[in-house]
Coordinates of C-alpha atoms in Angstrom, one line a residue:
M1412 CA 17.5 6.0 -38.4
T1413 CA 17.0 6.9 -34.8
V1414 CA 13.5 6.8 -33.4
N1415 CA 13.1 9.8 -31.2
G1416 CA 10.4 9.8 -28.5
G1417 CA 7.3 7.6 -28.6
V1418 CA 7.5 7.1 -24.8
S1419 CA 10.6 4.9 -24.7
Y1420 CA 12.5 2.0 -26.3
W1421 CA 11.3 -0.2 -23.5
W1422 CA 7.7 0.3 -24.6
Q1423 CA 8.4 0.3 -28.3
H1424 CA 10.2 -3.0 -28.0
L1425 CA 7.4 -4.4 -25.8
G1426 CA 4.5 -2.9 -27.8
L1427 CA 2.4 0.0 -26.6
P1428 CA -0.6 -1.3 -24.5
A1429 CA -4.2 -0.9 -25.5
Q1430 CA -5.6 1.8 -23.2
R1431 CA -7.9 0.6 -20.4
P1432 CA -11.3 2.2 -20.0
A1433 CA -11.5 5.7 -18.5
L1434 CA -13.5 6.7 -15.5
G1435 CA -17.2 6.7 -16.3
G1436 CA -18.5 9.2 -13.7
D1437 CA -18.5 9.7 -10.0
L1438 CA -17.3 6.8 -8.0
D1439 CA -17.0 5.8 -4.3
V1440 CA -14.1 3.6 -3.2
D1441 CA -12.0 3.0 -0.1
V1442 CA -8.7 4.1 -1.6
A1443 CA -8.1 6.3 -4.6
I1444 CA -4.5 6.3 -6.0
V1445 CA -3.5 9.0 -8.4
G1446 CA -0.9 7.8 -10.8
A1447 CA -0.4 4.3 -12.3
G1448 CA 3.4 4.2 -12.1
Y1449 CA 5.5 2.0 -9.8
T1450 CA 4.5 4.0 -6.6
G1451 CA 0.8 3.8 -7.3
L1452 CA 0.8 0.2 -8.4
W1453 CA 3.0 -1.1 -5.6
T1454 CA 0.8 0.7 -3.1
A1455 CA -2.3 -1.0 -4.6
Y1456 CA -0.6 -4.3 -4.6
Y1457 CA 0.4 -4.3 -0.9
L1458 CA -3.0 -2.9 0.2
K1459 CA -4.9 -5.5 -1.7
R1460 CA -2.6 -8.3 -0.4
A1461 CA -3.1 -7.1 3.1
Q1462 CA -6.8 -6.5 2.9
P1463 CA -8.4 -8.1 -0.1
D1464 CA -11.9 -6.5 0.5
L1465 CA -10.6 -3.0 -0.1
R1466 CA -12.1 -1.1 -3.0
I1467 CA -9.2 0.5 -4.8
A1468 CA -9.2 2.7 -7.9
V1469 CA -6.0 3.8 -9.6
L1470 CA -6.4 6.9 -11.8
E1471 CA -4.0 7.5 -14.7
R1472 CA -3.9 10.3 -17.2
E1473 CA -2.3 8.2 -20.0
F1474 CA -1.6 4.5 -19.4
A1475 CA 0.0 2.5 -16.6
G1476 CA 3.8 3.1 -16.9
Y1477 CA 3.6 6.0 -19.2
G1478 CA 5.8 8.2 -17.0
A1479 CA 9.2 7.6 -15.4
S1480 CA 8.2 4.0 -14.6
G1481 CA 8.3 3.1 -18.3
R1482 CA 11.2 5.3 -19.3
N1483 CA 14.0 4.9 -16.7
G1484 CA 17.4 3.3 -17.0
G1485 CA 16.4 0.1 -15.3
W1486 CA 18.5 0.4 -12.1
L1487 CA 16.9 -1.6 -9.3
T1488 CA 19.4 -0.3 -6.8
N1489 CA 19.7 0.6 -3.1
S1490 CA 20.4 4.4 -3.3
V1491 CA 19.2 6.5 -0.4
T1492 CA 17.8 9.6 -2.2
G1493 CA 19.6 12.7 -1.0
G1494 CA 22.1 10.6 1.0
R1495 CA 22.2 9.1 4.5
E1496 CA 23.7 12.2 6.2
Q1497 CA 20.4 14.1 6.1
Y1498 CA 18.9 11.4 8.4
V1499 CA 21.8 11.6 10.8
K1500 CA 21.2 15.3 11.3
Q1501 CA 17.5 14.9 11.9
H1502 CA 17.0 11.4 13.3
G1503 CA 20.4 10.0 14.3
R1504 CA 22.8 7.5 12.8
D1505 CA 20.7 4.4 13.6
A1506 CA 17.8 5.8 11.6
A1507 CA 20.1 6.4 8.6
I1508 CA 21.3 2.8 8.8
A1509 CA 17.7 1.5 9.0
Q1510 CA 16.9 3.4 5.8
Q1511 CA 19.8 1.9 4.0
R1512 CA 19.0 -1.6 5.2
A1513 CA 15.4 -1.2 4.1
L1514 CA 16.5 -0.3 0.6
N1515 CA 19.0 -3.2 0.4
A1516 CA 16.1 -5.5 1.3
T1517 CA 13.8 -3.9 -1.1
V1518 CA 16.0 -4.8 -4.1
D1519 CA 15.4 -8.5 -3.1
E1520 CA 11.7 -7.9 -2.4
V1521 CA 11.1 -6.6 -5.9
I1522 CA 12.9 -9.6 -7.4
A1523 CA 11.0 -12.0 -5.1
V1524 CA 7.6 -10.5 -6.0
A1525 CA 8.3 -10.5 -9.7
A1526 CA 9.2 -14.2 -9.5
A1527 CA 6.1 -15.1 -7.3
E1528 CA 3.7 -13.2 -9.6
G1529 CA 5.2 -14.4 -12.9
I1530 CA 6.5 -11.0 -14.0
D1531 CA 9.3 -11.5 -16.5
A1532 CA 11.2 -8.2 -16.4
D1533 CA 14.6 -9.4 -17.6
I1534 CA 15.9 -9.0 -14.0
H1535 CA 19.6 -9.8 -13.4
K1536 CA 21.2 -9.0 -10.1
G1537 CA 24.8 -8.1 -11.1
G1538 CA 25.4 -5.2 -8.8
E1539 CA 26.2 -1.6 -9.5
L1540 CA 29.6 -0.5 -10.9
N1541 CA 30.7 3.2 -10.9
V1542 CA 33.9 4.1 -12.6
A1543 CA 36.4 7.0 -12.7
L1544 CA 37.9 8.2 -15.9
N1545 CA 40.2 11.0 -14.8
A1546 CA 42.2 12.1 -11.7
A1547 CA 39.4 14.3 -10.2
Q1548 CA 36.8 11.5 -10.6
L1549 CA 39.2 9.0 -9.1
A1550 CA 39.6 11.3 -6.0
R1551 CA 35.8 11.5 -5.7
L1552 CA 35.6 7.7 -6.1
K1553 CA 38.1 7.1 -3.3
S1554 CA 36.4 9.6 -1.0
A1555 CA 33.0 8.0 -1.7
D1556 CA 34.4 4.6 -1.0
A1557 CA 35.9 5.7 2.3
D1558 CA 32.5 7.1 3.3
E1559 CA 30.7 3.9 2.3
Q1560 CA 33.2 1.8 4.2
S1561 CA 32.3 3.8 7.4
W1562 CA 28.7 2.5 7.2
P1563 CA 27.4 -1.0 7.8
D1564 CA 25.6 -2.9 5.0
T1565 CA 26.9 -0.9 2.1
D1566 CA 29.1 -3.8 1.0
V1567 CA 31.1 -1.7 -1.4
E1568 CA 34.3 -3.0 -3.0
L1569 CA 37.1 -0.7 -4.2
L1570 CA 38.5 -1.9 -7.6
G1571 CA 41.7 -0.9 -9.3
A1572 CA 41.9 -0.1 -13.0
R1573 CA 42.7 -3.6 -14.1
E1574 CA 39.9 -5.2 -11.9
T1575 CA 37.4 -2.6 -13.1
A1576 CA 38.2 -3.2 -16.8
A1577 CA 37.9 -7.0 -16.2
R1578 CA 34.3 -6.4 -15.3
V1579 CA 33.4 -3.7 -17.9
N1580 CA 36.2 -2.6 -20.3
V1581 CA 35.6 1.2 -20.2
H1582 CA 38.2 3.0 -22.2
G1583 CA 40.8 4.7 -20.0
V1584 CA 39.2 3.6 -16.7
L1585 CA 41.3 4.4 -13.6
G1586 CA 39.2 2.5 -11.0
G1587 CA 35.8 1.6 -9.8
V1588 CA 33.5 0.8 -6.9
W1589 CA 31.0 -2.0 -6.9
H1590 CA 28.3 -3.2 -4.6
P1591 CA 25.9 -6.2 -4.9
H1592 CA 22.6 -4.5 -4.1
C1593 CA 21.5 -3.7 -7.6
A1594 CA 19.8 -5.5 -10.5
R1595 CA 19.2 -4.6 -14.1
V1596 CA 15.5 -4.6 -15.1
D1597 CA 13.4 -3.8 -18.2
P1598 CA 11.3 -1.0 -16.8
A1599 CA 8.3 -1.4 -19.0
K1600 CA 8.1 -5.1 -18.5
L1601 CA 8.1 -4.6 -14.8
V1602 CA 5.4 -1.9 -14.8
K1603 CA 3.2 -3.8 -17.3
G1604 CA 3.5 -7.0 -15.2
L1605 CA 2.7 -5.2 -12.0
A1606 CA -0.4 -3.5 -13.5
E1607 CA -1.7 -6.8 -14.7
T1608 CA -1.0 -8.3 -11.3
V1609 CA -3.0 -5.7 -9.4
E1610 CA -5.9 -6.1 -11.8
R1611 CA -5.9 -9.8 -11.1
L1612 CA -6.2 -9.0 -7.4
G1613 CA -9.3 -6.9 -8.0
V1614 CA -7.9 -3.3 -8.4
T1615 CA -9.4 -1.2 -11.1
I1616 CA -7.1 1.0 -13.2
Y1617 CA -8.8 3.9 -15.0
E1618 CA -6.7 5.2 -17.8
G1619 CA -7.2 8.3 -19.9
T1620 CA -8.4 10.0 -16.7
A1621 CA -6.6 13.1 -15.7
V1622 CA -6.9 14.1 -12.1
T1623 CA -6.9 17.9 -11.8
E1624 CA -7.1 18.3 -8.0
I1625 CA -6.7 16.3 -4.9
R1626 CA -8.7 17.2 -1.8
P1627 CA -9.5 15.4 1.5
G1628 CA -11.8 12.6 0.5
E1629 CA -11.8 13.4 -3.2
A1630 CA -9.8 13.1 -6.4
R1631 CA -11.4 15.4 -9.0
T1632 CA -11.2 14.6 -12.7
E1633 CA -13.0 16.0 -15.8
R1634 CA -14.8 12.7 -16.0
G1635 CA -16.1 12.7 -12.5
T1636 CA -15.1 12.8 -8.8
V1637 CA -13.7 9.8 -7.0
R1638 CA -14.6 9.9 -3.4
A1639 CA -12.5 7.8 -1.0
A1640 CA -11.5 7.8 2.7
H1641 CA -7.8 7.7 1.5
V1642 CA -6.5 9.7 -1.5
L1643 CA -2.9 9.0 -2.3
R1644 CA -0.7 11.1 -4.6
A1645 CA 1.8 9.0 -6.7
T1646 CA 2.4 11.4 -9.6
E1647 CA 6.3 12.0 -9.3
G1648 CA 7.5 14.3 -12.1
F1649 CA 3.9 15.1 -13.1
T1650 CA 3.0 16.5 -9.7
P1651 CA 3.3 20.2 -10.8
D1652 CA 0.3 19.7 -13.1
L1653 CA -2.0 19.2 -10.0
R1654 CA -3.8 22.2 -8.6
G1655 CA -1.8 23.6 -5.6
E1656 CA 1.3 21.4 -6.3
H1657 CA 3.1 23.5 -8.9
R1658 CA 6.1 24.2 -6.7
T1659 CA 6.1 21.0 -4.7
W1660 CA 8.5 19.0 -6.9
L1661 CA 10.5 20.2 -9.8
P1662 CA 10.2 18.0 -13.0
M1663 CA 13.8 17.3 -14.0
N1664 CA 14.4 15.7 -17.4
S1665 CA 16.7 12.8 -18.1
S1666 CA 17.5 11.3 -21.5
L1667 CA 18.5 7.9 -22.9
I1668 CA 19.7 6.3 -26.1
V1669 CA 19.9 2.7 -27.0
T1670 CA 22.1 1.1 -29.6
E1671 CA 21.4 -1.6 -32.0
P1672 CA 22.2 -5.1 -30.7
L1673 CA 26.0 -5.4 -30.7
A1674 CA 27.9 -8.2 -32.4
P1675 CA 29.6 -10.9 -30.3
A1676 CA 33.0 -9.5 -31.2
V1677 CA 32.1 -6.2 -29.8
W1678 CA 31.0 -7.8 -26.5
R1679 CA 34.2 -9.8 -26.3
E1680 CA 36.0 -6.4 -26.3
I1681 CA 33.7 -4.7 -23.8
G1682 CA 33.1 -7.7 -21.5
W1683 CA 30.2 -6.7 -19.2
N1684 CA 29.4 -10.4 -18.7
G1685 CA 28.1 -9.7 -15.2
R1686 CA 25.4 -7.4 -16.5
E1687 CA 26.2 -4.8 -13.8
T1688 CA 24.5 -1.4 -14.1
L1689 CA 27.2 1.2 -14.9
G1690 CA 27.7 4.8 -13.8
D1691 CA 30.5 7.2 -13.4
F1692 CA 31.8 10.0 -11.1
A1693 CA 31.3 12.9 -13.4
H1694 CA 29.3 15.8 -12.0
V1695 CA 26.8 15.4 -14.9
Y1696 CA 26.9 11.7 -14.5
M1697 CA 25.9 8.9 -17.0
Y1698 CA 24.1 5.7 -16.3
A1699 CA 23.9 2.6 -18.5
Q1700 CA 23.0 -1.1 -18.7
R1701 CA 23.6 -4.0 -21.0
T1702 CA 20.1 -5.0 -22.1
A1703 CA 18.7 -8.5 -22.3
D1704 CA 18.9 -8.3 -26.1
D1705 CA 22.6 -7.2 -26.0
R1706 CA 22.2 -3.5 -26.6
I1707 CA 23.7 -0.7 -24.6
A1708 CA 21.1 1.7 -23.0
F1709 CA 23.0 4.8 -22.1
G1710 CA 21.6 7.8 -20.3
G1711 CA 22.4 11.2 -18.9
R1712 CA 21.1 14.8 -18.6
G1713 CA 20.0 16.6 -21.7
V1714 CA 18.0 19.8 -21.1
P1715 CA 17.4 19.3 -17.4
Y1716 CA 14.5 21.6 -16.9
R1717 CA 11.9 23.5 -18.9
Y1718 CA 10.8 27.0 -17.8
G1719 CA 7.6 27.0 -15.7
S1720 CA 7.9 23.3 -14.7
R1721 CA 6.6 22.3 -18.1
V1722 CA 6.5 18.6 -18.5
D1723 CA 7.5 16.7 -21.7
R1724 CA 4.9 14.2 -22.6
D1725 CA 5.9 12.1 -25.7
G1726 CA 9.5 11.4 -24.7
E1727 CA 11.1 13.3 -27.6
T1728 CA 14.6 14.6 -26.7
Q1729 CA 16.8 17.2 -28.3
Q1730 CA 19.1 16.2 -31.2
R1731 CA 22.1 17.7 -29.5
T1732 CA 21.4 15.5 -26.5
I1733 CA 21.3 12.4 -28.7
E1734 CA 24.6 13.4 -30.3
G1735 CA 26.2 14.2 -26.9
L1736 CA 25.2 10.9 -25.4
G1737 CA 26.4 9.1 -28.5
T1738 CA 29.8 10.8 -28.3
L1739 CA 30.1 9.9 -24.6
L1740 CA 29.1 6.2 -25.3
A1741 CA 31.8 6.0 -28.0
R1742 CA 34.3 7.5 -25.6
F1743 CA 33.5 4.8 -23.0
F1744 CA 33.3 2.0 -25.6
P1745 CA 35.4 2.6 -28.8
A1746 CA 34.4 -0.9 -30.0
A1747 CA 30.8 0.3 -30.1
A1748 CA 31.5 3.7 -31.8
D1749 CA 30.1 2.6 -35.1
A1750 CA 26.9 1.1 -33.7
S1751 CA 23.7 2.8 -34.8
I1752 CA 21.5 4.5 -32.2
D1753 CA 18.1 2.8 -32.6
H1754 CA 16.1 4.9 -30.2
A1755 CA 16.3 8.0 -28.0
W1756 CA 13.8 9.3 -25.4
A1757 CA 13.4 11.4 -22.3
G1758 CA 11.4 11.3 -19.1
V1759 CA 10.9 13.4 -16.0
L1760 CA 11.9 12.8 -12.4
G1761 CA 10.4 14.5 -9.3
V1762 CA 12.9 16.6 -7.5
P1763 CA 12.1 18.1 -4.0
R1764 CA 13.8 21.3 -2.9
D1765 CA 16.1 19.4 -0.6
W1766 CA 16.6 16.4 -3.0
A1767 CA 15.1 14.0 -0.4
A1768 CA 12.5 11.4 -1.2
T1769 CA 9.4 11.2 1.1
V1770 CA 6.4 9.1 1.9
G1771 CA 3.6 10.1 4.2
H1772 CA -0.1 9.9 5.2
D1773 CA -2.3 12.2 7.3
P1774 CA -4.9 10.2 9.2
A1775 CA -7.0 13.3 9.8
T1776 CA -7.5 14.0 6.1
G1777 CA -6.8 10.6 4.5
L1778 CA -4.3 12.3 2.2
G1779 CA -1.1 10.4 1.4
W1780 CA 1.8 10.9 -0.9
A1781 CA 5.1 9.4 -2.0
G1782 CA 7.8 10.4 -4.4
G1783 CA 10.6 12.9 -5.0
Y1784 CA 13.0 10.0 -5.9
V1785 CA 15.3 12.1 -8.1
G1786 CA 15.9 9.1 -10.3
T1787 CA 16.3 6.4 -7.7
G1788 CA 12.7 5.3 -7.8
V1789 CA 12.8 1.8 -9.3
T1790 CA 13.6 0.5 -5.8
A1791 CA 12.3 3.3 -3.6
T1792 CA 8.8 3.0 -5.1
N1793 CA 8.4 -0.5 -3.7
L1794 CA 9.5 0.6 -0.2
A1795 CA 7.1 3.5 -0.5
G1796 CA 4.2 1.3 -1.6
R1797 CA 4.7 -1.0 1.4
T1798 CA 5.0 1.9 3.7
L1799 CA 1.9 3.7 2.4
S1800 CA 0.0 0.4 2.8
D1801 CA 1.0 0.2 6.4
L1802 CA 0.2 3.9 7.0
V1803 CA -3.3 3.6 5.4
L1804 CA -4.1 0.5 7.4
G1805 CA -2.9 2.2 10.6
R1806 CA -0.2 -0.3 11.2
D1807 CA 2.8 0.6 13.4
T1808 CA 5.7 -1.2 11.7
E1809 CA 9.4 -0.9 11.2
L1810 CA 8.6 0.6 7.8
T1811 CA 6.4 3.4 9.3
K1812 CA 9.3 4.3 11.6
L1813 CA 11.8 4.9 8.8
P1814 CA 13.2 8.5 8.7
W1815 CA 11.7 9.5 5.3
V1816 CA 8.2 9.0 6.6
G1817 CA 6.4 12.3 7.0
H1818 CA 9.3 14.3 5.7
R1819 CA 8.4 17.5 3.9
A1820 CA 10.6 19.9 2.0
R1821 CA 10.0 23.6 1.4
K1822 CA 8.5 24.5 -1.9
W1823 CA 10.7 25.5 -4.9
E1824 CA 11.0 29.2 -5.7
V1825 CA 8.8 31.0 -8.1
E1826 CA 10.0 31.6 -11.6
P1827 CA 12.4 32.7 -12.9
L1828 CA 14.3 31.7 -9.7
R1829 CA 13.9 28.0 -10.0
W1830 CA 14.8 28.0 -13.7
L1831 CA 17.9 30.1 -12.8
A1832 CA 18.7 27.7 -10.0
V1833 CA 18.8 24.6 -12.2
Q1834 CA 20.7 26.5 -14.9
A1835 CA 23.3 27.4 -12.3
I1836 CA 23.7 23.9 -11.1
Y1837 CA 24.2 22.4 -14.5
T1838 CA 26.3 25.2 -15.9
A1839 CA 28.7 24.7 -13.0
Y1840 CA 28.7 20.9 -13.3
H1841 CA 29.3 20.9 -17.1
A1842 CA 32.1 23.4 -16.6
A1843 CA 33.7 21.3 -13.9
D1844 CA 33.5 18.1 -16.1
R1845 CA 35.1 19.9 -19.0
G1846 CA 37.9 21.1 -16.9
E1847 CA 38.5 17.7 -15.3
Q1848 CA 38.5 16.1 -18.7
R1849 CA 41.4 18.4 -19.7
G1850 CA 43.2 17.6 -16.5
R1851 CA 42.3 20.5 -14.3
A1852 CA 40.9 20.0 -10.8
T1853 CA 37.5 21.3 -10.0
T1854 CA 37.6 24.6 -8.2
S1855 CA 35.9 24.4 -4.8
P1856 CA 33.8 27.5 -5.5
I1857 CA 32.1 25.8 -8.4
A1858 CA 31.2 22.8 -6.3
R1859 CA 30.0 25.0 -3.4
V1860 CA 27.8 27.1 -5.6
A1861 CA 26.2 24.1 -7.3
D1862 CA 25.6 22.3 -4.0
L1863 CA 24.2 25.5 -2.4
V1864 CA 21.7 26.0 -5.3
A1865 CA 20.8 22.3 -5.2
G1866 CA 19.8 22.6 -1.6
R1867 CA 22.4 20.2 -0.3

C-alpha cells in the first residue's frame, strides 16, 4: 500500500526528528534567520565559520528540513535558475559565465563540506542525464546542446540513442545529453546533518516557532520577538505566509513517488550503474534518481498551484498524480512496471514572477533574503548561503559580484490572475506533450503563450 504524505519518503526512511525547543520569549541576537531549510542552515554555517562569536538564531515553524529541503528529488546540480541569458541582457556575457562557474564549483563545495563535517547523505557524483523520447523532444535536446556548447564550462556531451541507453536504458530513448556537474543526494540526510553541524558550531535552532512578520531589526513570532541587526528571510515556497510577502513568490507544487527496492534482474535490464540523475525534454518534465537502496524516486508536476497561494503542509499528493507518475515510470522502465509504489509526497517551490533566483542584503535595514530557486535549490542554496554570509559581514568578494545579487522581480498578479496564469502554462504544456507523444510537432503559438505567461 502506498504511503501518501507524511512529509516525504526521505524523512520516513530516516525517521522523523524529535522537535527542538521553541522560542521561549523575546530574544536579542546578532543575526536572525527565518527558515531552517538549506538556505537558512548554509547561511548560518558560513557565518559561524567566518565569525564564531556571532549570536545566530534560526527560526523554524515546523522542524529543520520540513519544507523543500527535505522533500526534493535530490539533484545537486549546476542549473542557473531562469537561464544564463537573463544575465547577458542585464550584466553582460562575462557575468553569466561567472554565475555558471560559481554553480559548478558549488556542487563540489557541498560534497567537500559534507565530507569534512561527517554528513553521510548518500552523495554520488554521477552527472546529470536528460533524454529525448520523441522527435520533438529530440529537436529540443539538440537545440539545447548547441546552446550549451556555445558557453564555456558547461561540459555537456551529446549522446546518441545507443550511448544513452548504455547509461540508463529508458524505453524508446532517441538520444541524451549528459554533463558531470551533478550528484545524487538524499535530501533529508543532508539537511539533518547540516542542522546538527550548525548546532555544534553554536547556532541555536528554534523549532515550532512561526514567524509572522519580518521588519528591520525584528522577526516577530507568536512566541516573542527576535531582535537582530540582520534579519534574513530563507522561507522559499512558504514566503507567501509572511505578512507583506503574499505575492513575492508563487508556491509551486511538485510531486514524487518512490518504488520498492528493485530486484537485481530489473537493474540488469535498466542499467543506471553510474547513478546519474535523470530528466527529460518534455514540457512538463520529469526528474528521477536511483536511490542508495536501489529504488527509483520519480517526480513531476501534479496540481502545480493552489488558488490563493495556499501551501500544502503534510506532503499529501493527489491520487491521480500518483497514478500519472506511476504510468510514466512504467513507460520509461517497463522492467519496473510491476514494482509497487511505496511512498508518494509533494512539496512547494518558490517561483518569482521572472523565474530568476535571487540573493540580497540591504545594509541600511539589515534585511536579507535568498530564494526563488524554482526547484534548483539543492545547489543554489549553498551558493546563496555563502553569498549572504559575505553580504552580512560587509565583504566585497567574487560571490557578492555575481549577477543574481540584489535582483528583484516584480510581484505576481492578484487572484484570480495568477491562478489563471499557472493554469494557462500547464494546460499548454500538457497539450503540447500529448501532441508530441502522438507524433505531432508543438505549435509555436502554444510555446509562445506558455513562455509569455511564465514571464520568460
